Amino acid sequence: MGFFTCIKLIMVVFNLLIFLGGGVLLGVGIWATVDSNSFVHIFVSISAETATQILNVACLLIAIGAVLVVISFLGCYGAQQESQCLLITFFTVILIIFVAQLVGTVIILVNPSKIRQAEDELKTLLKPVLQEEYGTNEQVTKLWNGTMNDLKCCGLSGYEDFINSNYVNLSHVYPSQCCNSTVMTCTKTNAQASDVQGCFESVLALIQKHIPIVGGVAAGICALELAAMMASIYLYCQLGDAGSMH
């Protein structure tokens, strides 16, 4: 097996796997959009308003899935059919994504306020769930309890997320995770004194703690993108040389 054939085979198999993954995301996104009632019922039963917000993610899944399907089709079919047009299109798309990732990384590093903006957006999305469903919806309660227990955190930003919530109004106490373990009853005063950090801060701390792993994954993705660009441009050039010889 020659080097050209080996690169061609790798391109076909790699992009076929990406195609299948993109198809799954696309399918889930379409399902969540077309049959939203059953989708929400399976994953979490929440209020209609919150369900609408969460199911907006379906649009993102559809977009990501569609992009992956298109890109992988260009790479797989272009390599299989030895099409210079499809290969150079594949190279261009991957290059655009690679540059966008670099720009996004630089923006986050130079402008950390973007992280706080993300927290505000998450709070807008998730606070209604805590306010309305925590303590009354078993699935939501288990999900948040598991998160708060594992990360040793309280709410998204702190105990304030539970103020005037259905859980507090009915039980007159805050979740036990919002207070120190030495506190018997987690009242508002005890929660305020305990000052347990929110889960968003805990997630950021977890990422910072495992930054080598996060960086490794990011570097791996970039390496795959570079490898895909190099493979596609190699095939493109080889096909061009072969065509000029005829």
Coordinates of C-alpha atoms in Angstrom, one line a residue:
M1 CA 0.0 0.0 0.0
G2 CA 1.5 3.3 -1.1
F3 CA 1.6 6.4 1.0
F4 CA -1.0 8.2 -1.1
T5 CA -3.4 5.2 -0.7
C6 CA -2.8 5.1 3.0
I7 CA -3.6 8.8 3.5
K8 CA -6.7 8.4 1.3
L9 CA -7.9 5.5 3.4
I10 CA -7.3 7.4 6.7
M11 CA -9.2 10.4 5.3
V12 CA -12.2 8.2 4.3
V13 CA -12.4 6.3 7.7
F14 CA -11.8 9.3 9.9
N15 CA -14.5 11.4 8.1
L16 CA -16.9 8.5 8.0
L17 CA -16.7 8.4 11.8
I18 CA -17.3 12.2 12.0
F19 CA -20.2 11.8 9.6
L20 CA -21.8 9.2 11.9
G21 CA -21.3 11.4 15.0
G22 CA -22.7 14.4 13.2
G23 CA -25.7 12.4 12.1
V24 CA -26.4 11.4 15.7
L25 CA -26.3 15.0 16.9
L26 CA -28.5 16.1 13.9
G27 CA -31.0 13.3 14.7
V28 CA -31.2 14.2 18.4
G29 CA -31.6 17.9 17.5
I30 CA -34.4 17.2 15.0
W31 CA -36.2 14.9 17.4
A32 CA -36.0 17.5 20.2
T33 CA -37.5 20.1 17.8
V34 CA -40.2 18.0 16.2
D35 CA -41.3 15.9 19.2
S36 CA -40.3 18.3 22.0
N37 CA -43.0 16.9 24.5
S38 CA -41.6 13.3 24.5
F39 CA -38.0 14.6 24.5
V40 CA -38.6 16.8 27.6
H41 CA -40.5 14.0 29.3
I42 CA -37.7 11.6 28.9
F43 CA -34.9 13.8 30.1
V44 CA -36.5 16.1 32.6
S45 CA -40.1 17.3 33.2
I46 CA -40.0 21.0 33.7
S47 CA -42.2 24.0 33.1
A48 CA -43.2 25.0 29.6
E49 CA -41.2 28.2 29.7
T50 CA -38.1 26.6 30.9
A51 CA -38.5 23.7 28.5
T52 CA -38.6 26.2 25.6
Q53 CA -35.3 27.7 26.8
I54 CA -33.6 24.3 27.2
L55 CA -34.9 23.0 23.9
N56 CA -33.3 25.9 22.2
V57 CA -30.2 23.8 22.5
A58 CA -31.8 21.5 19.9
C59 CA -31.1 24.3 17.3
L60 CA -27.5 24.3 18.3
L61 CA -27.3 20.5 18.0
I62 CA -28.9 20.7 14.6
A63 CA -26.4 23.3 13.5
I64 CA -23.3 21.4 14.9
G65 CA -24.6 18.1 13.4
A66 CA -25.3 19.6 10.0
V67 CA -21.8 21.2 9.9
L68 CA -20.1 18.0 10.9
V69 CA -22.1 16.0 8.3
V70 CA -21.2 18.5 5.5
I71 CA -17.6 18.7 6.5
S72 CA -17.1 14.9 6.8
F73 CA -18.9 14.3 3.5
L74 CA -16.6 16.7 1.8
G75 CA -13.5 14.9 3.3
C76 CA -14.8 11.4 2.9
Y77 CA -16.3 11.6 -0.6
G78 CA -13.6 14.0 -1.8
A79 CA -10.9 11.5 -0.8
Q80 CA -12.8 8.5 -2.1
Q81 CA -13.5 10.1 -5.5
E82 CA -10.2 11.9 -5.6
S83 CA -12.0 15.2 -6.2
Q84 CA -9.7 18.2 -6.0
C85 CA -12.7 20.5 -5.7
L86 CA -14.1 18.7 -2.7
L87 CA -10.7 18.4 -1.0
I88 CA -9.8 22.0 -1.3
T89 CA -13.3 22.9 0.0
F90 CA -12.8 20.6 2.9
F91 CA -9.4 22.2 3.6
T92 CA -10.9 25.7 3.5
V93 CA -13.7 24.9 5.9
I94 CA -11.4 23.2 8.5
L95 CA -9.0 26.2 8.2
I96 CA -11.9 28.6 8.9
I97 CA -12.9 26.6 12.0
F98 CA -9.3 26.4 13.2
V99 CA -8.8 30.1 12.9
A100 CA -12.2 30.7 14.7
Q101 CA -11.1 28.5 17.6
L102 CA -7.8 30.4 17.9
V103 CA -9.6 33.8 17.8
G104 CA -12.1 32.6 20.4
T105 CA -9.3 31.4 22.7
V106 CA -7.5 34.7 22.4
I107 CA -10.7 36.7 23.1
I108 CA -11.3 34.7 26.3
L109 CA -7.7 35.1 27.4
V110 CA -7.7 38.8 26.7
N111 CA -11.2 39.5 27.9
P112 CA -12.1 37.4 30.9
S113 CA -15.4 39.2 31.3
K114 CA -16.7 36.9 28.7
I115 CA -16.7 34.2 31.3
R116 CA -18.9 36.3 33.6
Q117 CA -21.2 36.9 30.6
A118 CA -21.5 33.2 30.2
E119 CA -22.4 32.9 33.9
D120 CA -25.2 35.5 33.5
E121 CA -26.6 33.6 30.5
L122 CA -26.5 30.3 32.3
K123 CA -28.2 32.0 35.3
T124 CA -31.0 33.3 33.1
L125 CA -31.5 29.8 31.8
L126 CA -31.1 27.7 34.9
K127 CA -32.4 29.9 37.8
P128 CA -36.1 29.4 36.8
V129 CA -35.5 25.7 37.1
L130 CA -34.2 26.1 40.6
Q131 CA -36.9 28.5 41.5
E132 CA -39.8 26.5 40.2
E133 CA -38.8 22.8 40.0
Y134 CA -36.2 22.1 42.7
G135 CA -37.9 20.2 45.5
T136 CA -41.1 19.6 43.5
N137 CA -39.7 17.7 40.5
E138 CA -37.9 14.5 41.5
Q139 CA -35.7 14.4 38.4
V140 CA -34.6 18.1 38.6
T141 CA -34.0 17.7 42.4
K142 CA -31.8 14.6 41.9
L143 CA -29.8 16.2 39.2
W144 CA -29.1 19.4 41.2
N145 CA -28.5 17.4 44.4
G146 CA -26.0 15.2 42.6
T147 CA -24.2 18.2 41.1
M148 CA -24.1 20.1 44.4
N149 CA -23.0 17.1 46.4
D150 CA -20.2 16.2 43.9
L151 CA -18.9 19.8 43.5
K152 CA -19.6 20.9 47.1
C153 CA -21.5 23.9 45.8
C154 CA -24.9 25.6 46.1
G155 CA -27.1 26.6 43.2
L156 CA -25.5 28.3 40.2
S157 CA -24.1 31.4 41.9
G158 CA -24.9 30.6 45.6
Y159 CA -27.7 30.4 48.1
E160 CA -29.3 33.5 46.6
D161 CA -30.6 31.4 43.7
F162 CA -33.0 29.7 46.1
I163 CA -34.5 32.9 47.6
N164 CA -38.3 32.9 47.1
S165 CA -38.1 29.6 45.4
N166 CA -40.9 27.0 45.7
Y167 CA -38.5 24.8 47.8
V168 CA -37.8 27.5 50.3
N169 CA -41.4 28.7 50.4
L170 CA -42.7 25.2 51.1
S171 CA -40.0 23.9 53.5
H172 CA -38.7 27.2 55.0
V173 CA -35.2 26.0 54.7
Y174 CA -32.4 26.0 52.1
P175 CA -30.8 22.9 50.6
S176 CA -28.4 21.3 53.0
Q177 CA -25.6 21.8 50.5
C178 CA -25.9 25.5 51.0
C179 CA -24.7 25.3 54.6
N180 CA -21.6 23.9 56.3
S181 CA -21.9 20.3 57.4
T182 CA -21.9 21.4 61.1
V183 CA -25.2 23.2 60.6
M184 CA -28.3 21.2 61.5
T185 CA -30.9 23.4 59.8
C186 CA -30.0 25.4 56.7
T187 CA -31.8 28.6 57.3
K188 CA -31.2 31.8 55.3
T189 CA -28.9 33.1 58.0
N190 CA -26.9 29.9 58.2
A191 CA -26.6 29.8 54.4
Q192 CA -25.4 33.3 54.3
A193 CA -22.9 32.7 57.0
S194 CA -21.7 29.5 55.4
D195 CA -21.0 31.3 52.1
V196 CA -20.8 28.1 50.0
Q197 CA -19.7 29.0 46.5
G198 CA -22.0 28.5 43.5
C199 CA -21.6 25.5 41.1
F200 CA -20.4 27.8 38.3
E201 CA -17.4 28.8 40.3
S202 CA -16.8 25.2 41.3
V203 CA -16.8 24.1 37.6
L204 CA -14.3 26.9 36.8
A205 CA -12.1 25.7 39.7
L206 CA -12.4 22.1 38.5
I207 CA -11.3 23.2 35.0
Q208 CA -8.4 25.2 36.4
K209 CA -7.4 22.2 38.5
H210 CA -7.4 19.9 35.5
I211 CA -6.1 22.5 33.1
P212 CA -3.4 20.1 31.7
I213 CA -6.2 17.7 30.7
V214 CA -8.4 20.4 29.2
G215 CA -5.4 21.8 27.4
G216 CA -4.5 18.3 26.2
V217 CA -7.9 17.8 24.8
A218 CA -7.9 21.2 23.1
A219 CA -4.4 20.5 21.7
G220 CA -5.6 17.1 20.5
I221 CA -8.5 18.7 18.6
C222 CA -6.2 21.2 17.0
A223 CA -3.8 18.5 16.1
L224 CA -6.6 16.5 14.4
E225 CA -7.6 19.6 12.5
L226 CA -4.1 20.3 11.4
A227 CA -3.7 16.6 10.4
A228 CA -6.9 16.8 8.4
M229 CA -5.8 19.9 6.6
M230 CA -2.3 18.5 5.8
A231 CA -3.9 15.2 4.5
S232 CA -6.4 17.0 2.3
I233 CA -3.9 19.4 0.9
Y234 CA -1.4 16.5 0.3
L235 CA -4.1 14.6 -1.7
Y236 CA -5.0 17.7 -3.5
C237 CA -1.4 18.4 -4.6
Q238 CA -0.8 14.8 -5.5
L239 CA -3.9 14.7 -7.7
G240 CA -2.8 18.0 -9.3
D241 CA 0.6 16.6 -10.1
A242 CA -0.9 13.4 -11.5
G243 CA -3.3 15.4 -13.6
S244 CA -0.5 17.6 -15.0
M245 CA 1.4 14.5 -16.1
H246 CA -1.4 13.3 -18.4

